[in-house]
XYZ file of N, CA, C and O in Angstrom:
400
model
N -16.215 9.653 -6.560
C -15.463 8.685 -5.886
C -14.507 7.667 -5.005
O -13.644 8.771 -5.424
N -14.957 8.437 -3.485
C -14.438 8.379 -2.933
C -13.654 6.596 -2.077
O -14.807 6.042 -1.621
N -12.943 6.691 -1.412
C -12.396 5.398 -0.998
C -11.890 5.941 0.572
O -11.163 6.676 0.800
N -12.267 4.765 1.643
C -11.456 4.870 2.710
C -10.804 3.639 3.047
O -11.419 2.445 2.679
N -9.496 4.443 3.439
C -8.460 3.411 3.540
C -8.418 2.773 5.546
O -8.532 3.802 6.008
N -8.833 2.105 5.993
C -8.368 1.482 7.004
C -7.723 0.109 7.002
O -7.413 -0.611 6.484
N -6.553 0.311 7.954
C -5.344 -0.949 8.479
C -5.738 -2.010 9.535
O -6.544 -1.447 10.407
N -6.491 -3.465 8.948
C -6.473 -4.234 9.392
C -5.191 -4.989 10.107
O -5.324 -6.389 9.718
N -4.799 -4.514 11.296
C -3.636 -4.936 11.795
C -3.848 -7.146 12.008
O -3.016 -7.657 11.682
N -5.255 -7.564 12.688
C -5.164 -9.124 12.963
C -4.774 -9.685 11.270
O -5.109 -10.741 11.592
N -5.697 -9.041 10.160
C -5.217 -9.416 9.158
C -4.287 -9.238 8.191
O -3.487 -9.586 7.272
N -2.883 -8.212 8.756
C -1.998 -7.391 7.871
C -1.887 -6.782 6.796
O -1.940 -7.948 6.281
N -3.396 -6.303 6.628
C -3.426 -5.740 5.530
C -3.942 -4.302 5.907
O -4.980 -4.378 7.384
N -3.940 -3.529 4.483
C -5.333 -2.260 4.774
C -6.038 -2.723 3.695
O -6.366 -3.525 2.453
N -7.157 -1.855 4.004
C -8.913 -2.396 3.021
C -9.181 -1.495 2.691
O -9.344 0.091 3.017
N -9.547 -0.827 1.210
C -10.083 0.338 0.904
C -11.332 0.297 0.581
O -12.013 -1.380 0.107
N -12.748 0.544 1.266
C -14.251 0.462 0.982
C -14.693 1.844 0.198
O -14.117 2.989 0.336
N -15.499 1.552 -0.860
C -16.292 3.098 -1.484
C -17.766 3.517 -0.022
O -17.071 3.558 0.885
N -18.106 4.019 -0.483
C -19.262 5.132 -0.053
C -19.923 4.419 0.736
O -20.090 4.437 1.994
N -19.985 2.997 0.412
C -21.168 1.894 0.625
C -20.417 1.157 1.838
O -21.022 0.630 1.900
N -19.384 1.041 1.899
C -18.261 -0.556 2.353
C -18.356 -1.417 1.594
O -18.032 -2.115 2.613
N -18.620 -1.382 0.643
C -18.224 -2.226 -0.434
C -16.763 -2.642 -0.225
O -15.993 -1.311 -0.625
N -15.761 -3.211 -0.621
C -14.612 -3.607 -0.229
C -13.848 -3.305 -2.034
O -14.333 -3.842 -2.844
N -13.203 -2.814 -2.037
C -12.374 -2.390 -2.851
C -11.528 -3.023 -3.503
O -10.766 -3.183 -4.941
N -10.335 -3.250 -2.405
C -8.736 -3.276 -3.056
C -8.377 -3.166 -1.281
O -8.867 -2.945 -0.670
N -7.090 -3.992 -1.451
C -6.368 -4.225 -0.264
C -4.936 -4.451 -0.618
O -4.371 -4.982 -1.332
N -4.375 -3.803 0.272
C -3.026 -3.914 -0.074
C -2.054 -5.002 1.820
O -2.883 -4.553 2.453
N -1.497 -6.088 1.154
C -1.323 -6.771 2.173
C 0.416 -6.618 3.221
O 0.844 -5.976 2.021
N 0.496 -6.960 3.821
C 2.284 -6.337 4.353
C 2.190 -7.563 5.714
O 1.921 -8.247 6.351
N 3.806 -7.028 5.881
C 4.409 -8.183 6.943
C 5.456 -7.139 7.864
O 6.175 -6.464 7.275
N 4.632 -6.936 9.252
C 5.564 -5.834 9.810
C 6.863 -6.722 10.900
O 5.911 -8.023 11.317
N 7.384 -5.837 11.209
C 8.534 -6.861 11.586
C 9.080 -5.385 12.355
O 10.295 -4.706 12.179
N 9.175 -5.465 13.520
C 9.321 -4.033 14.840
C 9.432 -2.772 13.566
O 7.755 -2.606 13.655
N 10.108 -1.730 13.189
C 9.995 -0.692 12.382
C 9.787 -0.647 11.004
O 10.112 0.117 10.393
N 10.226 -2.409 10.050
C 9.718 -2.130 9.283
C 8.864 -3.320 8.768
O 8.043 -3.952 8.666
N 8.431 -1.985 7.696
C 6.671 -2.744 6.662
C 7.782 -2.788 5.567
O 7.583 -2.132 4.809
N 7.166 -4.934 5.539
C 7.310 -4.931 3.554
C 5.378 -5.301 3.591
O 4.591 -6.140 3.963
N 5.511 -4.443 2.255
C 4.095 -3.858 1.302
C 4.291 -5.703 0.642
O 4.920 -4.880 -0.583
N 3.402 -6.479 0.502
C 3.639 -7.845 -0.431
C 3.237 -7.782 -1.193
O 2.959 -8.238 -2.045
N 1.308 -7.122 -1.779
C 1.184 -7.478 -2.495
C -0.232 -6.003 -2.607
O -1.049 -5.640 -1.193
N -0.454 -6.088 -3.530
C -1.780 -5.380 -3.111
C -2.922 -5.519 -4.786
O -2.313 -6.129 -5.878
N -4.321 -5.524 -4.276
C -5.223 -6.596 -5.130
C -6.016 -5.185 -5.270
O -6.686 -5.176 -4.365
N -7.506 -4.773 -6.128
C -7.884 -4.414 -6.302
C -9.085 -4.976 -6.857
O -9.036 -5.909 -8.643
N -10.158 -5.404 -6.869
C -11.396 -5.751 -7.079
C -11.768 -4.465 -8.555
O -12.009 -3.841 -8.573
N -11.675 -6.482 -9.342
C -12.113 -5.852 -10.180
C -13.375 -5.022 -10.982
O -13.315 -3.960 -11.639
N -14.760 -4.834 -10.432
C -15.455 -3.498 -10.244
C -14.932 -2.291 -10.166
O -15.694 -1.379 -10.450
N -13.728 -2.232 -9.127
C -13.561 -1.019 -9.002
C -11.867 -0.399 -9.566
O -11.092 0.250 -9.750
N -11.490 -1.636 -11.024
C -10.032 -0.971 -11.110
C -10.671 0.060 -12.429
O -11.271 0.328 -12.589
N -9.121 0.853 -12.275
C -9.681 1.925 -13.000
C -9.912 3.221 -12.274
O -10.093 4.169 -13.109
N -10.334 3.306 -11.062
C -10.890 4.400 -10.115
C -9.678 5.003 -9.103
O -10.976 5.230 -8.699
N -8.996 4.666 -9.538
C -7.497 4.990 -8.619
C -7.658 4.595 -7.481
O -7.364 4.793 -6.093
N -8.776 3.202 -7.054
C -8.504 2.403 -5.367
C -6.898 2.636 -5.662
O -6.642 2.152 -4.439
N -6.054 1.930 -6.825
C -4.632 1.544 -6.175
C -3.889 2.572 -5.886
O -2.771 2.654 -4.980
N -4.222 3.777 -6.608
C -3.160 4.554 -6.361
C -3.684 5.482 -4.798
O -2.971 6.024 -3.913
N -5.130 5.186 -4.131
C -5.499 5.701 -3.680
C -4.695 4.469 -2.345
O -4.152 4.976 -1.266
N -4.948 3.621 -2.237
C -4.419 2.808 -1.144
C -2.752 2.562 -1.057
O -2.281 2.987 0.233
N -2.291 2.982 -1.908
C -0.544 3.135 -2.078
C -0.081 4.480 -1.135
O 0.387 4.185 -0.469
N -1.092 5.260 -1.215
C -0.422 6.915 -0.783
C -1.487 6.430 0.821
O -0.551 7.226 1.842
N -2.244 6.005 1.286
C -2.412 6.017 2.059
C -1.756 4.796 2.972
O -1.404 5.002 4.295
N -0.944 3.484 2.730
C -0.054 2.878 3.023
C 1.039 3.783 3.662
O 1.811 3.417 4.119
N 1.302 4.535 2.555
C 2.567 5.366 2.356
C 2.954 6.316 3.667
O 3.962 6.307 4.522
N 1.426 6.782 3.497
C 1.021 8.016 4.895
C 1.297 7.212 5.863
O 1.767 8.081 7.332
N 0.382 5.991 6.384
C 0.797 5.388 7.567
C 2.067 5.427 7.447
O 2.905 5.420 8.818
N 3.140 4.532 7.025
C 4.220 3.985 7.520
C 5.268 5.726 7.593
O 5.554 5.322 8.922
N 4.810 6.522 7.659
C 5.480 8.051 7.301
C 5.921 8.518 9.294
O 6.037 8.826 9.828
N 4.162 8.568 8.897
C 3.451 8.638 10.415
C 4.560 7.622 11.548
O 4.455 8.653 12.525
N 4.298 7.070 10.994
C 4.438 5.876 12.652
C 6.083 5.669 12.475
O 6.325 4.801 13.688
N 6.700 6.253 11.510
C 8.315 6.305 11.219
C 8.299 4.536 11.151
O 9.844 4.354 11.571
N 7.754 4.342 10.314
C 8.601 2.717 9.422
C 8.966 2.936 8.186
O 9.518 4.124 7.579
N 10.092 2.148 8.108
C 10.639 1.849 6.906
C 10.224 1.013 5.776
O 8.954 -0.020 6.421
N 10.072 1.911 4.583
C 9.135 0.332 3.958
C 9.748 0.062 2.950
O 10.582 0.054 2.529
N 9.407 -1.608 2.925
C 10.152 -2.358 1.975
C 8.878 -2.753 1.033
O 8.272 -3.835 1.061
N 9.127 -2.660 -0.330
C 7.981 -2.409 -1.141
C 8.616 -3.489 -2.497
O 8.338 -3.426 -3.147
N 7.916 -5.395 -2.012
C 8.109 -6.292 -2.682
C 7.281 -6.265 -3.041
O 7.445 -6.543 -4.929
N 5.568 -5.064 -3.403
C 5.121 -5.806 -4.598
C 5.073 -4.701 -5.615
O 5.659 -3.578 -5.381
N 4.983 -5.304 -6.454
C 5.338 -4.591 -8.624
C 4.415 -3.283 -8.240
O 4.715 -2.817 -9.078
N 2.914 -3.716 -8.002
C 2.590 -1.902 -8.397
C 3.351 -0.731 -7.531
O 2.892 -0.156 -7.850
N 3.407 -1.079 -6.025
C 3.339 -0.372 -4.834
C 4.666 0.389 -5.744
O 5.027 1.109 -5.507
N 5.651 -0.980 -5.562
C 7.603 0.039 -6.466
C 7.308 0.762 -7.718
O 7.828 1.574 -7.466
N 6.482 0.258 -8.652
C 5.879 1.330 -9.771
C 5.752 2.479 -9.170
O 5.864 3.587 -9.970
N 4.594 2.539 -8.239
C 4.094 3.785 -7.988
C 5.051 4.462 -7.541
O 4.937 5.797 -7.668
N 5.893 3.880 -6.615
C 6.444 4.869 -5.563
C 7.741 5.493 -6.463
O 8.492 6.206 -6.198
N 7.949 5.035 -8.110
C 8.897 5.574 -9.142
C 8.540 6.951 -9.066
O 9.055 7.627 -9.750
N 6.870 6.687 -9.485
C 6.130 8.183 -9.443
C 6.277 9.319 -9.015
O 5.763 10.525 -8.657
N 6.508 8.450 -7.539
C 6.057 9.508 -6.274
C 7.396 9.303 -5.127
O 7.512 8.688 -4.131
N 8.384 10.441 -5.726
C 9.538 10.600 -5.264
C 9.834 10.887 -3.503
O 10.742 11.020 -2.475
N 8.733 11.629 -2.977
C 8.627 12.593 -1.996
C 8.294 11.243 -0.640
O 8.514 11.773 0.329
N 8.072 9.862 -1.059
C 8.718 8.560 -0.570
C 9.649 8.230 -0.265
O 9.963 7.235 1.041
N 10.657 8.625 -0.635
C 11.684 8.009 -1.318
C 13.116 7.756 0.290
O 13.643 7.212 0.520
N 12.978 9.155 1.227
C 12.956 8.774 2.429
C 12.763 8.055 3.469
O 13.009 7.492 4.913
N 11.970 7.413 3.218
C 11.171 6.396 4.004
C 11.158 4.950 3.596
O 11.302 3.776 3.786
N 11.524 4.822 1.978
C 11.698 3.356 1.189
C 13.446 2.932 1.561
O 14.220 3.282 1.130
N 13.624 1.553 1.637
C 14.621 0.780 1.576
C 14.954 0.202 0.530
O 13.641 -0.034 -0.302
N 15.932 0.818 -0.374
C 15.784 0.243 -1.881
C 16.947 -0.057 -1.702
O 18.329 -0.153 -1.108
N 16.937 -1.647 -2.394
C 18.142 -2.338 -2.903
C 19.445 -1.533 -4.325
O 18.195 -1.667 -5.136
N 20.319 -2.315 -5.240
C 20.316 -2.350 -6.096
C 20.011 -3.191 -6.802
O 20.311 -2.994 -8.281
N 18.966 -4.200 -7.161
C 18.689 -4.445 -7.624
C 17.341 -4.602 -7.257
O 16.996 -4.723 -6.450
N 16.687 -5.105 -8.454
C 14.780 -5.139 -8.087
C 14.308 -6.644 -8.176
O 14.848 -7.500 -8.721
N 13.817 -6.551 -7.441
C 12.983 -7.517 -6.925
C 11.916 -7.984 -8.027
O 10.741 -7.147 -8.276
N 12.366 -9.587 -8.194
C 10.780 -9.933 -10.003
C 9.836 -10.695 -8.812
O 10.016 -11.637 -8.256
């Protein structure tokens, strides 16, 4: 199954949709200057386990890298995903403590 991820800046979120255009998931964010804070990831229950979360995570991180942004991953899902994808370490702001 393929998903298309689109930035919807007026709603401060990225949206994932399936081939038919059905909404599959979102990542919400707050943008301040060059710093983007990813606040929440949500996958529609009908699409759980189909790779929507990972597709969203990769898309938002690739977008941030392309735009030269620093990422602050407040969202627990994205934080966990980033632990398994060190290729994005260069653009992630890390603190010495975990946010819960």
